[in-house]
Structures are given as C-alpha cells and as structure tokens.
Short mmCIF file of C-alpha atoms in Angstrom, two decimals:
data_model
loop_
_atom_site.label_atom_id
_atom_site.label_comp_id
_atom_site.label_asym_id
_atom_site.label_seq_id
_atom_site.Cartn_x
_atom_site.Cartn_y
_atom_site.Cartn_z
CA MET A 1 -45.83 83.66 -91.58
CA ALA A 2 -47.04 85.10 -94.91
CA SER A 3 -43.52 86.71 -95.93
CA GLY A 4 -44.92 87.16 -99.66
CA THR A 5 -46.59 90.20 -98.33
CA ARG A 6 -44.02 91.75 -96.90
CA ALA A 7 -41.47 92.79 -100.18
CA SER A 8 -42.16 94.40 -103.20
CA ALA A 9 -40.71 92.03 -106.15
CA GLN A 10 -39.84 94.92 -108.11
CA GLY A 11 -36.43 96.50 -107.03
CA GLY A 12 -36.54 94.75 -103.57
CA SER A 13 -38.01 97.48 -101.77
CA LEU A 14 -39.78 96.84 -98.50
CA HIS A 15 -42.96 98.76 -97.28
CA ASN A 16 -42.27 102.09 -95.89
CA ASP A 17 -44.25 101.69 -93.20
CA GLY A 18 -41.90 100.56 -90.93
CA ARG A 19 -43.79 97.48 -90.07
CA GLY A 20 -42.70 95.47 -92.86
CA VAL A 21 -39.22 95.90 -92.36
CA ILE A 22 -39.41 94.51 -88.55
CA GLU A 23 -42.09 92.30 -89.95
CA SER A 24 -39.08 90.64 -92.71
CA ALA A 25 -36.55 90.58 -90.49
CA PHE A 26 -38.44 88.04 -87.84
CA ASP A 27 -39.87 86.31 -90.83
CA LEU A 28 -35.57 86.08 -91.97
CA LEU A 29 -34.83 84.82 -88.24
CA ASP A 30 -37.24 82.29 -88.87
CA HIS A 31 -35.95 81.11 -91.80
CA VAL A 32 -32.07 81.25 -90.21
CA GLY A 33 -32.67 79.18 -87.31
CA ALA A 34 -34.83 76.83 -89.25
CA LEU A 35 -32.52 76.22 -92.45
CA GLU A 36 -29.04 76.80 -90.34
CA PRO A 37 -26.66 77.19 -91.36
CA VAL A 38 -27.92 78.51 -94.42
CA ARG A 39 -26.81 80.74 -98.03
CA LEU A 40 -27.99 83.35 -98.57
CA LEU A 41 -29.87 82.20 -102.40
CA ASP A 42 -31.84 79.58 -99.94
CA LEU A 43 -33.04 82.34 -97.22
CA ALA A 44 -34.23 84.10 -100.30
CA ASN A 45 -35.90 81.28 -102.29
CA ALA A 46 -37.54 80.00 -98.57
CA SER A 47 -38.75 83.55 -97.87
CA GLY A 48 -40.14 85.07 -100.85
CA ILE A 49 -37.46 88.78 -100.05
CA PRO A 50 -35.98 89.52 -102.99
CA ARG A 51 -32.18 88.46 -102.13
CA GLU A 52 -30.59 92.30 -102.61
CA THR A 53 -33.41 92.82 -99.35
CA VAL A 54 -31.84 90.04 -97.64
CA ARG A 55 -28.47 90.63 -98.09
CA ARG A 56 -29.11 94.46 -96.40
CA LEU A 57 -31.32 92.41 -93.55
CA LEU A 58 -28.50 89.85 -92.63
CA LYS A 59 -26.09 92.97 -92.49
CA GLN A 60 -28.20 94.47 -90.26
CA LEU A 61 -28.96 91.51 -88.24
CA ILE A 62 -25.28 90.59 -88.22
CA ALA A 63 -24.27 94.31 -86.50
CA VAL A 64 -26.94 93.67 -83.57
CA GLY A 65 -25.52 89.99 -83.06
CA ALA A 66 -28.51 88.56 -83.93
CA VAL A 67 -27.19 86.78 -86.98
CA SER A 68 -23.68 85.39 -87.78
CA ARG A 69 -22.19 84.73 -90.56
CA GLU A 70 -19.86 81.90 -91.45
CA GLY A 71 -18.01 82.35 -94.94
CA PRO A 72 -20.96 82.41 -97.08
CA ARG A 73 -23.93 80.88 -94.67
CA TYR A 74 -25.79 82.15 -91.72
CA ARG A 75 -26.83 80.65 -88.19
CA LEU A 76 -28.71 82.54 -85.33
CA GLY A 77 -26.38 85.13 -83.19
CA ALA A 78 -24.69 85.06 -79.62
CA SER A 79 -27.08 87.80 -78.64
CA LEU A 80 -30.39 86.28 -79.60
CA LEU A 81 -29.60 83.38 -78.75
CA ALA A 82 -28.67 84.50 -74.96
CA LEU A 83 -31.99 86.54 -74.89
CA GLY A 84 -33.53 83.57 -75.92
CA ALA A 85 -32.44 81.10 -72.82
CA ARG A 86 -32.79 84.18 -70.46
CA VAL A 87 -36.84 84.30 -71.41
CA SER A 88 -36.59 80.98 -71.17
CA SER A 89 -35.29 80.74 -67.86
CA GLU A 90 -37.56 83.51 -66.52
CA ARG A 91 -40.51 81.04 -67.61
CA ARG A 92 -39.23 78.23 -65.62
CA LEU A 93 -39.16 80.47 -62.84
CA ARG A 94 -42.62 81.60 -63.21
CA VAL A 95 -44.17 78.61 -63.16
CA ALA A 96 -42.08 77.04 -60.60
CA ALA A 97 -42.76 79.71 -58.57
CA ARG A 98 -46.65 80.33 -59.13
CA ARG A 99 -48.03 77.82 -56.81
CA PRO A 100 -45.77 78.32 -53.95
CA ILE A 101 -46.21 82.23 -53.84
CA ALA A 102 -49.85 81.48 -54.05
CA GLU A 103 -49.64 79.65 -50.76
CA LEU A 104 -47.06 81.61 -49.41
CA ALA A 105 -50.14 84.37 -49.94
CA SER A 106 -52.68 82.02 -48.45
CA ALA A 107 -51.17 81.06 -45.49
CA THR A 108 -50.04 84.78 -44.11
CA GLY A 109 -51.98 86.89 -45.71
CA ALA A 110 -49.22 88.80 -46.82
CA ALA A 111 -49.02 90.35 -50.34
CA VAL A 112 -45.79 88.03 -52.06
CA GLN A 113 -44.17 89.13 -55.09
CA LEU A 114 -41.54 87.04 -57.55
CA SER A 115 -38.91 89.23 -59.04
CA ALA A 116 -35.83 89.36 -60.80
CA MET A 117 -33.00 91.07 -62.45
CA ILE A 118 -33.43 91.72 -66.84
CA GLY A 119 -31.47 94.07 -68.53
CA GLY A 120 -29.69 95.29 -65.40
CA GLU A 121 -33.08 96.61 -64.15
CA ALA A 122 -34.88 94.96 -60.93
CA VAL A 123 -38.25 94.30 -61.92
CA TYR A 124 -41.55 92.25 -60.67
CA LEU A 125 -42.43 89.21 -62.49
CA ASP A 126 -45.60 87.94 -60.38
CA ALA A 127 -47.19 89.02 -57.83
CA VAL A 128 -50.12 87.47 -55.48
CA ASP A 129 -52.47 90.24 -53.62
CA ALA A 130 -53.00 90.96 -49.77
CA ARG A 131 -55.60 89.33 -48.49
CA VAL A 132 -56.86 92.33 -46.73
CA PRO A 133 -55.76 94.41 -49.96
CA PHE A 134 -53.36 97.85 -49.07
CA GLY A 135 -53.48 99.62 -51.84
CA VAL A 136 -49.13 98.99 -53.28
CA VAL A 137 -49.65 97.11 -56.55
CA ALA A 138 -46.37 95.40 -57.45
CA ALA A 139 -47.54 94.74 -61.74
CA PRO A 140 -45.43 91.81 -63.48
CA GLY A 141 -43.21 94.54 -65.43
CA ALA A 142 -42.86 97.53 -62.86
CA PRO A 143 -39.65 98.42 -61.73
CA VAL A 144 -39.25 97.37 -57.94
CA PRO A 145 -38.44 100.32 -55.60
CA PRO A 146 -34.62 100.87 -55.17
CA ARG A 147 -33.74 100.09 -51.22
CA THR A 148 -36.78 97.81 -50.06
CA ALA A 149 -35.69 94.42 -48.88
CA ALA A 150 -36.72 92.53 -52.35
CA ALA A 151 -33.75 95.35 -54.59
CA ARG A 152 -31.24 94.54 -51.87
CA ALA A 153 -31.69 90.78 -52.37
CA LEU A 154 -31.43 91.05 -55.79
CA THR A 155 -28.17 93.13 -55.82
CA GLU A 156 -26.72 91.80 -52.59
CA LEU A 157 -25.21 88.80 -54.17
CA GLY A 158 -24.45 86.38 -51.30
CA SER A 159 -27.28 86.60 -49.51
CA THR A 160 -29.07 83.48 -48.44
CA ALA A 161 -30.79 84.57 -45.09
CA PRO A 162 -34.45 87.08 -45.12
CA LEU A 163 -33.27 90.85 -45.74
CA VAL A 164 -36.29 93.07 -43.89
CA ASP A 165 -37.68 96.64 -44.68
CA ALA A 166 -38.89 96.76 -41.11
CA GLY A 167 -41.41 100.32 -42.19
CA GLU A 168 -38.30 101.90 -43.85
CA VAL A 169 -39.42 103.01 -46.76
CA ILE A 170 -43.30 102.96 -47.13
CA ALA A 171 -44.54 104.27 -43.28
CA ASP A 172 -46.37 101.64 -41.28
CA LEU A 173 -45.66 98.54 -43.97
CA SER A 174 -42.71 95.97 -43.39
CA CYS A 175 -41.42 93.70 -45.94
CA VAL A 176 -38.81 90.43 -45.78
CA ALA A 177 -36.98 89.41 -49.27
CA VAL A 178 -34.77 85.98 -49.62
CA ALA A 179 -32.80 85.25 -52.84
CA ILE A 180 -33.26 82.77 -55.29
CA PRO A 181 -30.08 81.78 -56.61
CA LEU A 182 -30.59 80.89 -60.21
CA GLY A 183 -26.80 79.94 -61.31
CA ASN A 184 -23.96 82.05 -62.99
CA GLY A 185 -24.30 85.01 -60.37
CA VAL A 186 -27.91 85.77 -61.46
CA VAL A 187 -30.48 85.95 -58.56
CA ALA A 188 -33.78 86.60 -58.75
CA ALA A 189 -35.95 87.36 -54.93
CA VAL A 190 -39.29 86.39 -52.99
CA SER A 191 -40.52 88.71 -51.30
CA THR A 192 -43.69 89.29 -48.66
CA LEU A 193 -45.40 92.21 -47.36
CA VAL A 194 -47.88 93.29 -44.62
CA ALA A 195 -49.02 96.11 -42.62
CA GLY A 196 -47.13 96.96 -40.17
CA ARG A 197 -43.60 98.39 -38.48
CA ARG A 198 -41.76 95.15 -38.20
CA PRO A 199 -43.14 92.07 -39.45
CA PRO A 200 -43.62 88.69 -37.49
CA LEU A 201 -41.02 86.69 -36.86
CA GLY A 202 -42.86 83.39 -38.33
CA LEU A 203 -42.78 85.62 -41.80
CA LEU A 204 -39.70 85.31 -42.19
CA ALA A 205 -39.51 81.90 -42.22
CA ALA A 206 -42.21 81.70 -43.97
CA THR A 207 -40.94 83.37 -46.92
CA TRP A 208 -37.53 81.67 -46.40
CA GLY A 209 -39.28 78.36 -46.70
CA THR A 210 -40.85 79.06 -49.85
CA GLY A 211 -37.53 80.42 -51.43
CA ALA A 212 -35.65 77.44 -50.43
CA ARG A 213 -38.33 75.52 -51.91
CA ILE A 214 -38.86 77.07 -55.47
CA VAL A 215 -35.08 76.32 -55.56
CA GLY A 216 -35.92 73.04 -55.28
CA LEU A 217 -38.46 73.20 -57.88
CA LEU A 218 -36.12 74.95 -60.14
CA ARG A 219 -33.43 71.93 -59.67
CA ALA A 220 -36.00 69.30 -60.04
CA SER A 221 -37.31 70.47 -63.46
#
C-alpha cells in the first residue's frame, strides 16, 4: 500500500472523504502485524503517517479490539485474530467441500448447498444448482431460510442424523441436511433440495455420506 498518499504532513490530518481514514487504519494494521510488538514512533516511521494521527488511529483500533497495547508497544488484538481464524476456517471448509458437493449434485440431480453460521447468522457459503433447476437460488452470502432442514442442522447442535424438510417450508420441494462439526461447538451443513413432497431414501444416505466425507477431508487437511 502507498501510505504516503493517505495522510497530510501538515498537521497530521487525514483525507476528509472517509476513504483515507479506512485505508490508513488498514495500512497501520499491516505494519502492526509485520513489526509487533512495535512502538508508536516506529509505526509512524514505517507507515509514513504522522505520529499524532497514528496515536489517534491506534486509540480507535484498541477500542474495537483490533489492536492491543503492552506498555509502549502494540500488537494485533484478539478480535482481529479471531476474525482471521474464522475466515481461514471457512475458506478451508469451502475448499474441502467443493468437489464432494459437486459430485453429490451430479450423482443425485439435486441442488446442493453448503452453509455455516457467520456472526450468529446462518448463511450459504457455496451451492450447485439442480440438474433441472427449479428456481430456488442459494447464492453465497444469502441467509438460510429459517425452519428449513439446513437451518435446523446449523442450530440443533449434537444432531448427526440427516434432518428432513418434506415440503413443510416450500410446497412440493423437500430438503435433506446433515451437520458438519467443525469443533468448539461450531457446525456447518451440507443440504440437498429436490422436487417432491418427500425425498427419496437414497438422497438421505448420499447427503449423509457427503457430510462424513467433508469431515474426513477437513481432518486430513
């Protein structure tokens, strides 16, 4: 990042369009992560941001837990490290699940979704459309509808058996979902959606097998 364009040397002020503040904060976080534990003076020298501006930004970053202070030195804070770990965990899950869910969709003709709890909300992470699309879209980042089998698999902790929604949420569509435990009480879910009031028994077994396969791939990675 070209930090010199983000702060004015006169008076240590940032651009007043809001973009300068955000970019300078991220620039500062980059330097804290690279140099920690690091002093304020060294951060100002490394980033090119005036010392008083660095001091003000650090105070704000400490307030939200993105930076922590140990005497005169600064480190990345717990909230930022936890966010990074969560993003890394979700990326590992998507990578591990990509081929299994594609093969499940190919073998069954069902629409297949991968979902997880993010920030306390159930959202889709990935999806493969049905062989014959029926107009239900599960775009990555979209919320998982409540009461569906996928939503229940994410919230009914401890359930390892396939959960079924037999046309109870959307008429003439049925869903099978299996929880994927990620550790520390956190779960994801793989779900399949087919036309019909009741899913075939083979779909329950195939969905469960795909969930178990993803768990195995995560453990091996």
